[in-house]
Structure formats: structure tokens, C-alpha cells
């Protein structure tokens, strides 16, 4: 396919070098990860961090996740504990984010953590972001590469569509395999899931005792806004039928294919459905539909993360 975007680059030695130079100079770029695409900058640089908030139009009270190549590099920024080490061993690199107490000696800018005394850290798996992390001696502050409250991008062109000319370089790493954001887990006291993801409660329970956080987590996670992940048009959840004027998101075999129906997974595979969710939102928007109906999605496994995003998108 011809690349119609002048700011999307394929990954090679030359663009790796260029990307590292951009980050070192306090600028930002779009990077693929296995969850969604990120807008990356140096977490130790005020200039970088300010750019991230500005380009995303992200409210300053919503802290950013800080990304590392491996745990060793995070040691000077956060205080490890036993639960972290257990989960790190089992799931990293991978789609899981840990909230830990900030190390007093950290160089992470306070704007990254919105002034909190905790830091959210992650070890992404995608080979491109890992290649970059390996070449730099600072961690990457990297929220999803979309305008605040909108749909997370799952391809390089999604990022280009979000930011237009406000972003000079986006590395193309193909479609994000997981397609929804990481599981966020608070490890500063009894482990709690703040944002469900593909690594679910059941899977984590095999390693340690964990609960799903109650609603209204104002202090713990200021950024967990009620409205989020939104395609900007009304969404009706748990629908059995739909109005023919509007789009209908389905799963499984029950509903026939037609121009209104968008199937997340014909074989009702919830992991596949999660990976198709944001792509489907964008497709529906591009086609100009004014409303989205969504069938009931089973609330188990990856379905829990899908329903979390749907609920926020519908808010
Ligand atoms: P995003 O960058 O869009 O993937 O979202 C990151 C999520 O992690 C947001 O919901 C933030 O509120 C949350 N987060 C980041 N840092 C912290 C922190 N120190 N404490 C609690 N939640 C955090
Ligand atoms: Mg986001």
C-alpha cells in the first residue's frame, strides 16, 4: 500500500537513529506498542513532557505511564516490592502497567505523575519500542497517541489522522496486536486493578491476590475519567436489534453481515474482539454514521476490558 502520509516512516537503522535523536533533543514521536500506539517523549525532560500534554490536549491532572526496557532501569525511579517482582517475572515485557511509590531520587518530572507520589511504569513488548528503549538512557513518558478522551490509535495512520501536522515522525509497526490499553494495577497497597486489560483478574490471581478497584477512584487514578475512548457520537449498549440508519457492532454468528453491521469476532473470540474494537469505531466514524448500537458483550475474560471501554465511550 502506498504511504500517503509524509510523517509515517518504516523502521530501519536510519529511522531508529533519527528517532533516538528526536527523543534526545526533547521532542516527541509516535511509536507502535503491542497495546496501542503511543506519543513518546523523555520522561526526564520538562520540554518533552509539556509537548505531550499540549499535543494531546490532555488535562494536566491525568498522569502519564513511564516505559522502560527492563526493571533494572526503573529502580532509580520507583520503589519495588514483592508483588511487583512477581508480576514482572510473569508478564513482562507485556501489556501491564504497575503503580508504585516514587523513589525520592527520581529524575521523572512531576508533571509526568501529575504531582502524585506514585509512578505508573510499563515494559512494552513491541520490538520497535524496545529497540528504541535499548538505545536511550532515559525512560519514555508515553500516553496513547490520540487527542484526549478520543479513541486510542491502533495503526500509524490512526496517529497521523489524530495529530495531522502536529507530529513529525510516526514509526510504522503495523496494527497493534492487542488493540486496547494495558491493564493498570495499583501495587502501593493491596493489589487492585484500576483499568482492566487483556491480562485479566483471573490470570493475575494465579500469581497474587487481587481485586478490581471500586468506582470513584479519584485519588488513586485521577486520569480514569468516566468519559474516555470516545468516538464522539452516541453509543447505545446491550442492544438486541438496531435502527437501520445507524451502525451496529456485533459479535458471533447471530447477526448477518450488511453495511450497518460491524462484527468484532465471528468466532466470538473476545481477545480478537478487543483487538478490533477501536479499529471498528474509526471505521464507523469514517463512514459517517451518527450513532452506534452495540450488542451485549459477554462480561468475562477480555470481555471485561471491552465492556469497560464501551461504557466509557458511551458516557
Ligand atoms: P493512557 O496514558 O491513556 O494509557 O492512560 C494511562 C492511565 O494510567 C490513566 O488512566 C492514568 O490515570 C493512569 N495513571 C498514570 N499514572 C498514574 C499514577 N501515578 N497513579 C494512578 N494512575 C495513574
Ligand atoms: Mg489514552
Coordinates of C-alpha atoms and ligand atoms in Angstrom, one line a residue:
X1 CA 0.0 0.0 0.0
X2 CA 1.3 3.5 -0.9
X3 CA 2.1 5.6 2.1
X4 CA 0.1 8.8 1.6
X5 CA 1.4 10.3 4.9
X6 CA 4.6 12.2 4.9
X7 CA 5.2 11.7 8.6
X8 CA 4.9 7.9 8.7
X9 CA 8.2 6.0 8.4
X10 CA 9.1 2.4 8.3
X11 CA 11.5 1.1 10.9
X12 CA 15.1 0.6 9.9
X13 CA 18.6 1.6 11.1
X14 CA 18.2 5.1 9.8
X15 CA 14.8 5.8 11.3
X16 CA 15.9 4.2 14.6
X17 CA 18.8 6.7 14.7
X18 CA 16.6 9.6 13.8
X19 CA 14.0 8.6 16.4
X20 CA 16.6 8.4 19.2
X21 CA 17.9 11.9 18.1
X22 CA 14.4 13.3 18.3
X23 CA 13.9 12.0 21.8
X24 CA 17.3 13.2 23.0
X25 CA 16.5 16.7 21.8
X26 CA 13.4 16.8 23.9
X27 CA 10.9 16.3 21.1
X28 CA 8.2 13.7 20.7
X29 CA 7.2 11.0 18.2
X30 CA 4.6 8.4 17.5
X31 CA 5.6 4.8 18.4
X32 CA 3.9 1.4 18.0
X33 CA 3.4 -0.8 21.0
X34 CA 1.6 -4.1 21.3
X35 CA -1.4 -2.4 23.1
X36 CA -2.0 0.8 21.2
X37 CA 0.3 3.5 19.5
X38 CA 1.9 5.9 21.9
X39 CA 3.1 9.5 21.9
X40 CA 6.6 9.2 23.3
X41 CA 8.9 11.7 25.0
X42 CA 11.7 11.8 27.5
X43 CA 10.2 11.4 31.0
X44 CA 13.1 13.3 32.5
X45 CA 12.6 16.3 30.2
X46 CA 10.2 19.0 31.1
X47 CA 10.2 20.1 27.5
X48 CA 9.2 16.7 26.2
X49 CA 6.5 16.2 28.8
X50 CA 5.0 19.6 28.1
X51 CA 4.8 18.7 24.4
X52 CA 3.0 15.5 25.1
X53 CA 0.3 17.2 27.2
X54 CA 0.0 20.0 24.6
X55 CA -0.3 17.9 21.5
X56 CA -2.8 15.5 23.1
X57 CA -4.7 18.4 24.8
X58 CA -4.5 16.2 27.9
X59 CA -5.6 17.7 31.2
X60 CA -2.6 18.2 33.5
X61 CA -4.2 16.2 36.3
X62 CA -4.0 13.0 34.2
X63 CA -0.6 11.3 34.8
X64 CA 1.4 9.5 32.1
X65 CA 2.8 6.0 32.1
X66 CA 6.6 5.7 32.1
X67 CA 8.1 3.0 29.9
X68 CA 11.4 1.1 30.3
X69 CA 13.4 -1.6 28.6
X70 CA 13.7 -3.7 31.8
X71 CA 13.2 -3.5 35.5
X72 CA 16.8 -2.6 36.3
X73 CA 16.3 0.8 34.6
X74 CA 13.2 1.6 36.7
X75 CA 14.9 1.0 40.0
X76 CA 16.1 4.6 40.4
X77 CA 12.6 6.0 39.8
X78 CA 10.3 3.8 41.8
X79 CA 10.4 1.6 44.9
X80 CA 10.0 -2.1 44.0
X81 CA 8.1 -4.5 46.2
X82 CA 7.5 -8.3 46.2
X83 CA 4.2 -8.1 44.3
X84 CA 5.8 -6.1 41.5
X85 CA 8.7 -8.6 41.2
X86 CA 6.3 -11.5 41.0
X87 CA 4.2 -9.9 38.3
X88 CA 7.2 -8.6 36.4
X89 CA 8.7 -12.0 36.2
X90 CA 5.4 -13.5 34.9
X91 CA 4.1 -10.9 32.5
X92 CA 6.9 -8.5 31.4
X93 CA 7.6 -7.3 28.8
X94 CA 3.9 -7.1 28.2
X95 CA 0.6 -5.2 28.4
X96 CA 0.5 -4.5 32.1
X97 CA 1.2 -1.2 34.0
X98 CA 2.2 -1.0 37.6
X99 CA 1.6 1.8 40.0
X100 CA 4.4 2.0 42.5
X101 CA 5.7 4.6 45.0
X102 CA 8.0 7.1 43.6
X103 CA 11.6 7.0 44.6
X104 CA 12.6 10.3 46.1
X105 CA 15.8 10.5 44.0
X106 CA 13.9 10.1 40.7
X107 CA 14.5 12.4 37.7
X108 CA 11.0 11.9 36.5
X109 CA 9.3 15.3 36.0
X110 CA 6.5 15.9 38.5
X111 CA 4.2 16.8 35.6
X112 CA 4.5 13.2 34.4
X113 CA 2.9 11.9 37.5
X114 CA 0.5 15.0 37.9
X115 CA 2.2 15.7 41.2
X116 CA 1.4 12.3 42.7
X117 CA 3.9 10.4 44.9
X118 CA 3.4 7.3 42.7
X119 CA 4.5 6.4 39.2
X120 CA 2.9 4.2 36.6
X121 CA 5.5 2.0 34.9
X122 CA 5.3 -0.4 32.0
X123 CA 7.7 -2.6 30.0
X124 CA 6.3 -2.8 26.4
X125 CA 6.8 -5.8 24.2
X126 CA 6.7 -4.4 20.7
X127 CA 10.1 -4.8 19.0
X128 CA 10.3 -1.2 17.7
X129 CA 9.7 0.5 21.0
X130 CA 12.1 -2.0 22.7
X131 CA 14.8 -1.2 20.1
X132 CA 14.5 2.5 21.0
X133 CA 14.4 2.0 24.7
X134 CA 17.6 0.0 24.4
X135 CA 19.4 2.9 22.8
X136 CA 18.4 5.7 25.3
X137 CA 19.4 6.3 28.9
X138 CA 16.0 7.7 30.0
X139 CA 12.5 6.3 30.2
X140 CA 9.7 7.2 27.8
X141 CA 6.6 9.0 29.1
X142 CA 4.1 7.7 26.6
X143 CA 0.3 8.0 26.7
X144 CA -1.8 6.7 23.8
X145 CA -1.2 8.8 20.7
X146 CA -4.7 10.3 20.4
X147 CA -6.4 13.6 21.4
X148 CA -7.5 13.4 25.0
X149 CA -10.8 11.5 25.5
X150 CA -10.7 10.1 22.0
X151 CA -10.2 6.6 20.5
X152 CA -6.7 5.1 21.0
X153 CA -4.8 4.5 17.7
X154 CA -4.0 1.0 16.6
X155 CA -2.1 1.9 13.4
X156 CA 0.4 4.5 12.3
X157 CA -2.2 6.1 10.0
X158 CA -4.6 6.5 13.0
X159 CA -1.9 8.5 14.8
X160 CA -1.4 10.7 11.7
X161 CA -5.2 11.2 11.5
X162 CA -5.3 12.3 15.1
X163 CA -2.4 14.8 15.1
X164 CA -2.1 15.8 11.5
X165 CA 1.0 18.0 11.1
X166 CA 1.5 18.4 14.8
X167 CA 3.6 15.3 14.8
X168 CA 6.7 15.0 12.5
X169 CA 7.6 11.3 12.9
X170 CA 5.5 8.2 13.4
X171 CA 7.2 4.8 13.2
X172 CA 5.1 2.2 11.5
X173 CA 4.9 -1.0 13.4
X174 CA 1.8 -2.5 11.8
X175 CA -1.5 -3.0 13.6
X176 CA -1.2 -3.1 17.4
X177 CA -1.7 -6.8 18.2
X178 CA -3.7 -6.3 21.4
X179 CA -5.5 -3.2 20.3
X180 CA -6.6 -1.9 23.8
X181 CA -4.7 -0.2 26.5
X182 CA -2.7 -2.1 29.2
X183 CA -4.1 -3.4 32.4
X184 CA -3.3 -0.9 35.1
X185 CA -2.7 -2.4 38.6
X186 CA -2.0 -0.5 41.8
X187 CA 0.6 -2.1 43.9
X188 CA 1.1 0.6 46.5
X189 CA -1.1 -1.3 48.9
X190 CA -3.4 -4.4 48.4
X191 CA -3.2 -5.0 44.7
X192 CA -6.0 -3.6 42.8
X193 CA -6.9 -3.4 39.1
X194 CA -7.6 0.2 38.2
X195 CA -8.1 -0.4 34.5
X196 CA -8.9 -3.9 33.1
X197 CA -7.0 -5.2 30.1
X198 CA -6.1 -8.3 28.2
X199 CA -4.2 -9.6 31.2
X200 CA -7.3 -10.1 33.4
X201 CA -8.0 -10.6 37.1
X202 CA -8.2 -14.4 36.8
X203 CA -4.8 -14.6 35.2
X204 CA -3.2 -12.3 37.7
X205 CA -4.9 -14.2 40.6
X206 CA -2.7 -17.1 39.8
X207 CA 0.3 -15.0 40.9
X208 CA -1.2 -12.9 43.7
X209 CA -4.4 -11.9 45.4
X210 CA -6.1 -9.1 43.5
X211 CA -9.3 -7.2 43.4
X212 CA -11.0 -5.0 40.9
X213 CA -11.0 -1.4 42.2
X214 CA -14.3 0.1 43.1
X215 CA -15.6 3.1 41.2
X216 CA -14.8 6.6 42.2
X217 CA -11.0 6.3 42.5
X218 CA -10.4 9.9 42.4
X219 CA -7.1 10.0 44.3
X220 CA -5.7 6.7 43.1
X221 CA -6.2 7.3 39.5
X222 CA -7.0 10.9 38.5
X223 CA -7.0 10.0 34.9
X224 CA -9.6 7.4 35.0
X225 CA -12.2 9.7 33.6
X226 CA -15.7 8.5 33.2
X227 CA -15.8 9.6 29.6
X228 CA -12.9 8.4 27.5
X229 CA -12.1 6.3 24.5
X230 CA -15.0 8.1 22.8
X231 CA -15.7 8.1 19.0
X232 CA -17.6 11.3 19.6
X233 CA -21.1 10.0 18.6
X234 CA -23.7 8.5 20.8
X235 CA -23.3 4.8 21.7
X236 CA -26.1 2.5 22.9
X237 CA -25.0 -0.6 24.8
X238 CA -26.6 -4.0 25.2
X239 CA -28.8 -3.8 22.2
X240 CA -30.6 -6.7 20.6
X241 CA -31.7 -5.0 17.4
X242 CA -30.8 -1.8 15.8
X243 CA -32.1 1.1 13.8
X244 CA -31.2 0.7 10.2
X245 CA -29.9 4.3 10.0
X246 CA -27.2 3.5 12.4
X247 CA -24.1 1.3 12.8
X248 CA -24.4 -1.9 14.8
X249 CA -21.4 -3.6 16.5
X250 CA -21.9 -7.3 16.9
X251 CA -20.0 -10.5 17.9
X252 CA -20.6 -14.1 16.8
X253 CA -22.8 -15.6 14.2
X254 CA -26.2 -14.4 15.1
X255 CA -26.3 -11.2 13.0
X256 CA -25.9 -11.2 9.3
X257 CA -23.3 -9.1 7.6
X258 CA -24.5 -5.9 5.9
X259 CA -23.4 -2.4 5.5
X260 CA -24.6 -1.4 9.0
X261 CA -23.1 -4.4 10.9
X262 CA -19.6 -4.5 12.2
X263 CA -18.6 -7.8 13.6
X264 CA -15.8 -7.8 16.3
X265 CA -15.2 -11.5 16.0
X266 CA -17.3 -14.0 14.1
X267 CA -15.9 -16.8 16.2
X268 CA -16.8 -14.9 19.4
X269 CA -13.2 -14.8 20.4
X270 CA -13.1 -12.0 23.0
X271 CA -9.4 -11.3 22.6
X272 CA -9.9 -10.9 18.9
X273 CA -12.9 -8.7 19.6
X274 CA -10.9 -6.4 21.8
X275 CA -8.2 -6.0 19.2
X276 CA -10.9 -5.0 16.6
X277 CA -12.8 -2.5 18.9
X278 CA -11.0 0.8 18.2
X279 CA -10.4 0.0 14.5
X280 CA -14.2 -0.6 14.2
X281 CA -15.0 2.7 16.0
X282 CA -12.8 4.6 13.5
X283 CA -14.3 2.8 10.5
X284 CA -17.8 3.6 11.6
X285 CA -16.9 7.2 12.1
X286 CA -15.3 7.5 8.7
X287 CA -18.4 6.1 7.1
X288 CA -20.3 8.9 8.6
X289 CA -22.7 7.1 10.9
X290 CA -24.3 9.3 13.5
X291 CA -25.0 6.7 16.2
X292 CA -23.6 3.3 17.2
X293 CA -25.7 0.4 18.6
X294 CA -23.7 -2.4 20.4
X295 CA -24.8 -5.9 21.1
X296 CA -24.3 -7.3 24.7
X297 CA -20.7 -8.4 25.1
X298 CA -20.1 -11.3 27.5
X299 CA -18.5 -9.9 30.7
X300 CA -15.7 -12.4 31.1
X301 CA -12.0 -12.6 30.3
X302 CA -11.1 -9.9 27.7
X303 CA -14.9 -9.0 27.6
X304 CA -14.4 -7.2 30.9
X305 CA -11.9 -4.8 29.3
X306 CA -14.1 -4.4 26.3
X307 CA -17.1 -3.5 28.4
X308 CA -15.0 -1.1 30.5
X309 CA -14.0 0.8 27.3
X310 CA -17.5 0.6 25.8
X311 CA -19.1 2.0 29.0
X312 CA -16.6 4.9 29.0
X313 CA -17.1 5.5 25.3
X314 CA -20.8 5.6 25.8
X315 CA -20.7 8.1 28.7
Ligands
LIG1 P1 -3.1 6.3 28.9 O1 -1.8 7.1 29.0 O2 -4.1 7.0 28.1 O3 -2.9 4.9 28.5 O4 -3.7 6.3 30.4 C1 -2.8 6.0 31.5 C2 -3.7 5.7 32.7 O5 -2.8 5.4 33.8 C3 -4.5 6.9 33.0 O6 -5.8 6.4 33.3 C4 -3.8 7.4 34.3 O7 -4.7 8.0 35.2 C5 -3.2 6.2 34.9 N1 -2.1 6.5 35.7 C6 -0.9 7.0 35.2 N2 -0.1 7.3 36.3 C7 -0.7 7.0 37.4 C8 -0.4 7.1 38.8 N3 0.7 7.5 39.2 N4 -1.4 6.7 39.6 C9 -2.6 6.2 39.2 N5 -2.9 6.1 37.9 C10 -2.0 6.5 37.0
LIG2 MG1 -5.2 7.2 26.4

